[in-house]
Amino acid sequence: MASGNLAWLNRLAIVLALPVVGGSATTDALGLPAPPRFAATPTWYEGVVLAATVLVAVLSYRPARKLLSRRRLMNASFTPLHLVNTYGAFGSVGRERYEVVIEGTDEPEVRCGSSREVTWTLREWPAAETI
């Protein structure tokens, strides 16, 4: 959990997930009040949620099939409304990727159009990946 430059995101995710865990053991351990009892969910709402779940499951068939095939199609959409699509963190590996490069100089003054040569050096980003 404590490795990497973004380890704080792991801790943040754990803190945000604590209220979801629920139960008397969690509330007792954290010293929280017992959660309130809510009214039963309306039947029409359960129907809408179930219908949306079925719709997404049916529309996800083609993207899931593409992801499992030999000719994977990454970062693509399959419906006109872009309701379901494929996402691949490595879908753009091998393509040319652009990144911001910051250069600076130690010269006290830089004038545009000056005939004097200015030395510019690359400024590294903290925690930037090196390729």
PDB file of C-alpha atoms in Angstrom:
ATOM      1  CA  MET A   1       0.000   0.000   0.000  1.00  0.00           C
ATOM      2  CA  ALA A   2       2.825   2.415   0.720  1.00  0.00           C
ATOM      3  CA  SER A   3       4.667   2.024  -2.561  1.00  0.00           C
ATOM      4  CA  GLY A   4       4.658   4.329  -5.536  1.00  0.00           C
ATOM      5  CA  ASN A   5       4.164   8.038  -5.947  1.00  0.00           C
ATOM      6  CA  LEU A   6       0.392   7.833  -5.726  1.00  0.00           C
ATOM      7  CA  ALA A   7       0.134   5.678  -2.589  1.00  0.00           C
ATOM      8  CA  TRP A   8      -2.010   8.387  -0.982  1.00  0.00           C
ATOM      9  CA  LEU A   9      -4.772   7.435  -3.432  1.00  0.00           C
ATOM     10  CA  ASN A  10      -4.881   3.961  -1.870  1.00  0.00           C
ATOM     11  CA  ARG A  11      -5.361   5.476   1.565  1.00  0.00           C
ATOM     12  CA  LEU A  12      -8.011   7.861   0.267  1.00  0.00           C
ATOM     13  CA  ALA A  13      -9.909   4.963  -1.328  1.00  0.00           C
ATOM     14  CA  ILE A  14      -9.867   3.058   1.966  1.00  0.00           C
ATOM     15  CA  VAL A  15     -11.145   6.073   3.912  1.00  0.00           C
ATOM     16  CA  LEU A  16     -13.926   6.672   1.372  1.00  0.00           C
ATOM     17  CA  ALA A  17     -14.906   2.977   1.422  1.00  0.00           C
ATOM     18  CA  LEU A  18     -15.275   2.753   5.210  1.00  0.00           C
ATOM     19  CA  PRO A  19     -18.868   4.066   5.303  1.00  0.00           C
ATOM     20  CA  VAL A  20     -19.885   1.466   2.735  1.00  0.00           C
ATOM     21  CA  VAL A  21     -18.652  -1.465   4.818  1.00  0.00           C
ATOM     22  CA  GLY A  22     -21.247  -0.839   7.506  1.00  0.00           C
ATOM     23  CA  GLY A  23     -22.321  -3.187  10.249  1.00  0.00           C
ATOM     24  CA  SER A  24     -22.086  -2.916  13.999  1.00  0.00           C
ATOM     25  CA  ALA A  25     -18.425  -4.010  14.084  1.00  0.00           C
ATOM     26  CA  THR A  26     -17.419  -1.048  11.901  1.00  0.00           C
ATOM     27  CA  THR A  27     -19.493   1.502  13.805  1.00  0.00           C
ATOM     28  CA  ASP A  28     -18.213   0.199  17.153  1.00  0.00           C
ATOM     29  CA  ALA A  29     -14.565   0.173  16.010  1.00  0.00           C
ATOM     30  CA  LEU A  30     -14.758   3.713  14.634  1.00  0.00           C
ATOM     31  CA  GLY A  31     -16.992   5.071  17.392  1.00  0.00           C
ATOM     32  CA  LEU A  32     -19.726   6.059  14.957  1.00  0.00           C
ATOM     33  CA  PRO A  33     -23.452   6.224  15.665  1.00  0.00           C
ATOM     34  CA  ALA A  34     -25.623   3.429  14.350  1.00  0.00           C
ATOM     35  CA  PRO A  35     -26.878   4.066  10.808  1.00  0.00           C
ATOM     36  CA  PRO A  36     -30.533   5.066  10.433  1.00  0.00           C
ATOM     37  CA  ARG A  37     -33.132   2.624   9.119  1.00  0.00           C
ATOM     38  CA  PHE A  38     -34.470   3.579   5.717  1.00  0.00           C
ATOM     39  CA  ALA A  39     -37.869   2.888   4.199  1.00  0.00           C
ATOM     40  CA  ALA A  40     -38.248   0.052   1.700  1.00  0.00           C
ATOM     41  CA  THR A  41     -37.278   0.835  -1.890  1.00  0.00           C
ATOM     42  CA  PRO A  42     -40.309   1.458  -4.158  1.00  0.00           C
ATOM     43  CA  THR A  43     -41.080  -1.333  -6.620  1.00  0.00           C
ATOM     44  CA  TRP A  44     -41.049   1.014  -9.634  1.00  0.00           C
ATOM     45  CA  TYR A  45     -37.517   2.129  -8.741  1.00  0.00           C
ATOM     46  CA  GLU A  46     -36.295  -1.457  -8.505  1.00  0.00           C
ATOM     47  CA  GLY A  47     -37.859  -2.071 -11.934  1.00  0.00           C
ATOM     48  CA  VAL A  48     -36.047   0.925 -13.464  1.00  0.00           C
ATOM     49  CA  VAL A  49     -32.713  -0.161 -11.982  1.00  0.00           C
ATOM     50  CA  LEU A  50     -33.235  -3.734 -13.203  1.00  0.00           C
ATOM     51  CA  ALA A  51     -34.155  -2.507 -16.712  1.00  0.00           C
ATOM     52  CA  ALA A  52     -31.065  -0.273 -16.869  1.00  0.00           C
ATOM     53  CA  THR A  53     -28.900  -3.173 -15.706  1.00  0.00           C
ATOM     54  CA  VAL A  54     -30.311  -5.474 -18.386  1.00  0.00           C
ATOM     55  CA  LEU A  55     -29.838  -2.764 -21.053  1.00  0.00           C
ATOM     56  CA  VAL A  56     -26.179  -2.246 -20.134  1.00  0.00           C
ATOM     57  CA  ALA A  57     -25.598  -6.010 -19.993  1.00  0.00           C
ATOM     58  CA  VAL A  58     -27.105  -6.495 -23.472  1.00  0.00           C
ATOM     59  CA  LEU A  59     -25.194  -3.549 -24.942  1.00  0.00           C
ATOM     60  CA  SER A  60     -21.953  -4.788 -23.342  1.00  0.00           C
ATOM     61  CA  TYR A  61     -22.009  -8.041 -25.316  1.00  0.00           C
ATOM     62  CA  ARG A  62     -20.186  -6.686 -28.384  1.00  0.00           C
ATOM     63  CA  PRO A  63     -17.472  -4.808 -26.437  1.00  0.00           C
ATOM     64  CA  ALA A  64     -16.841  -7.825 -24.211  1.00  0.00           C
ATOM     65  CA  ARG A  65     -16.617 -10.077 -27.254  1.00  0.00           C
ATOM     66  CA  LYS A  66     -14.121  -7.716 -28.901  1.00  0.00           C
ATOM     67  CA  LEU A  67     -11.987  -7.559 -25.763  1.00  0.00           C
ATOM     68  CA  LEU A  68     -11.779 -11.354 -25.594  1.00  0.00           C
ATOM     69  CA  SER A  69     -11.010 -11.855 -29.282  1.00  0.00           C
ATOM     70  CA  ARG A  70      -7.577 -12.064 -30.855  1.00  0.00           C
ATOM     71  CA  ARG A  71      -8.143  -8.783 -32.688  1.00  0.00           C
ATOM     72  CA  ARG A  72      -8.851  -6.601 -29.667  1.00  0.00           C
ATOM     73  CA  LEU A  73     -10.401  -3.236 -30.319  1.00  0.00           C
ATOM     74  CA  MET A  74      -9.343  -0.871 -27.558  1.00  0.00           C
ATOM     75  CA  ASN A  75     -10.727   2.596 -26.802  1.00  0.00           C
ATOM     76  CA  ALA A  76     -13.721   2.217 -29.112  1.00  0.00           C
ATOM     77  CA  SER A  77     -17.432   2.854 -28.838  1.00  0.00           C
ATOM     78  CA  PHE A  78     -20.106   0.509 -30.155  1.00  0.00           C
ATOM     79  CA  THR A  79     -23.318   2.531 -29.961  1.00  0.00           C
ATOM     80  CA  PRO A  80     -24.260   5.940 -31.364  1.00  0.00           C
ATOM     81  CA  LEU A  81     -24.901   7.314 -27.862  1.00  0.00           C
ATOM     82  CA  HIS A  82     -21.606   5.903 -26.505  1.00  0.00           C
ATOM     83  CA  LEU A  83     -23.418   4.083 -23.703  1.00  0.00           C
ATOM     84  CA  VAL A  84     -20.917   1.218 -23.643  1.00  0.00           C
ATOM     85  CA  ASN A  85     -17.394   1.107 -24.962  1.00  0.00           C
ATOM     86  CA  THR A  86     -14.038  -0.498 -24.472  1.00  0.00           C
ATOM     87  CA  TYR A  87     -11.287   1.127 -22.556  1.00  0.00           C
ATOM     88  CA  GLY A  88      -7.766  -0.100 -22.435  1.00  0.00           C
ATOM     89  CA  ALA A  89      -5.031   1.534 -20.429  1.00  0.00           C
ATOM     90  CA  PHE A  90      -2.556   0.061 -22.867  1.00  0.00           C
ATOM     91  CA  GLY A  91      -4.608   0.679 -25.993  1.00  0.00           C
ATOM     92  CA  SER A  92      -2.293   3.462 -27.073  1.00  0.00           C
ATOM     93  CA  VAL A  93       1.013   1.721 -26.358  1.00  0.00           C
ATOM     94  CA  GLY A  94       3.117   1.815 -29.474  1.00  0.00           C
ATOM     95  CA  ARG A  95       1.487   4.973 -30.749  1.00  0.00           C
ATOM     96  CA  GLU A  96       3.216   8.304 -30.646  1.00  0.00           C
ATOM     97  CA  ARG A  97       2.362  10.018 -27.376  1.00  0.00           C
ATOM     98  CA  TYR A  98       2.880  13.681 -26.666  1.00  0.00           C
ATOM     99  CA  GLU A  99       3.996  15.075 -23.351  1.00  0.00           C
ATOM    100  CA  VAL A 100       4.657  18.513 -21.975  1.00  0.00           C
ATOM    101  CA  VAL A 101       8.333  19.426 -21.846  1.00  0.00           C
ATOM    102  CA  ILE A 102       9.438  22.385 -19.773  1.00  0.00           C
ATOM    103  CA  GLU A 103      12.792  23.988 -20.441  1.00  0.00           C
ATOM    104  CA  GLY A 104      14.354  26.798 -18.487  1.00  0.00           C
ATOM    105  CA  THR A 105      17.476  28.892 -18.484  1.00  0.00           C
ATOM    106  CA  ASP A 106      19.699  30.291 -15.782  1.00  0.00           C
ATOM    107  CA  GLU A 107      20.301  33.472 -17.796  1.00  0.00           C
ATOM    108  CA  PRO A 108      19.327  36.615 -15.836  1.00  0.00           C
ATOM    109  CA  GLU A 109      17.646  38.166 -18.877  1.00  0.00           C
ATOM    110  CA  VAL A 110      16.385  36.750 -22.158  1.00  0.00           C
ATOM    111  CA  ARG A 111      15.476  39.121 -24.956  1.00  0.00           C
ATOM    112  CA  CYS A 112      13.599  38.168 -28.077  1.00  0.00           C
ATOM    113  CA  GLY A 113      15.649  38.734 -31.203  1.00  0.00           C
ATOM    114  CA  SER A 114      18.937  38.989 -29.310  1.00  0.00           C
ATOM    115  CA  SER A 115      22.029  37.710 -31.096  1.00  0.00           C
ATOM    116  CA  ARG A 116      23.365  36.252 -27.852  1.00  0.00           C
ATOM    117  CA  GLU A 117      23.061  32.427 -27.565  1.00  0.00           C
ATOM    118  CA  VAL A 118      20.905  31.270 -24.627  1.00  0.00           C
ATOM    119  CA  THR A 119      21.371  27.816 -23.081  1.00  0.00           C
ATOM    120  CA  TRP A 120      18.106  26.053 -22.330  1.00  0.00           C
ATOM    121  CA  THR A 121      17.967  22.962 -20.111  1.00  0.00           C
ATOM    122  CA  LEU A 122      15.218  20.413 -19.562  1.00  0.00           C
ATOM    123  CA  ARG A 123      13.362  20.764 -16.243  1.00  0.00           C
ATOM    124  CA  GLU A 124      12.331  17.357 -14.916  1.00  0.00           C
ATOM    125  CA  TRP A 125       8.853  16.809 -13.512  1.00  0.00           C
ATOM    126  CA  PRO A 126       8.843  15.279 -10.047  1.00  0.00           C
ATOM    127  CA  ALA A 127       7.599  11.672 -10.235  1.00  0.00           C
ATOM    128  CA  ALA A 128       7.649  11.705 -14.039  1.00  0.00           C
ATOM    129  CA  GLU A 129       8.079   8.390 -15.797  1.00  0.00           C
ATOM    130  CA  THR A 130      11.247   7.943 -17.773  1.00  0.00           C
ATOM    131  CA  ILE A 131      11.124   5.963 -20.961  1.00  0.00           C
TER     132      ILE A 131
END
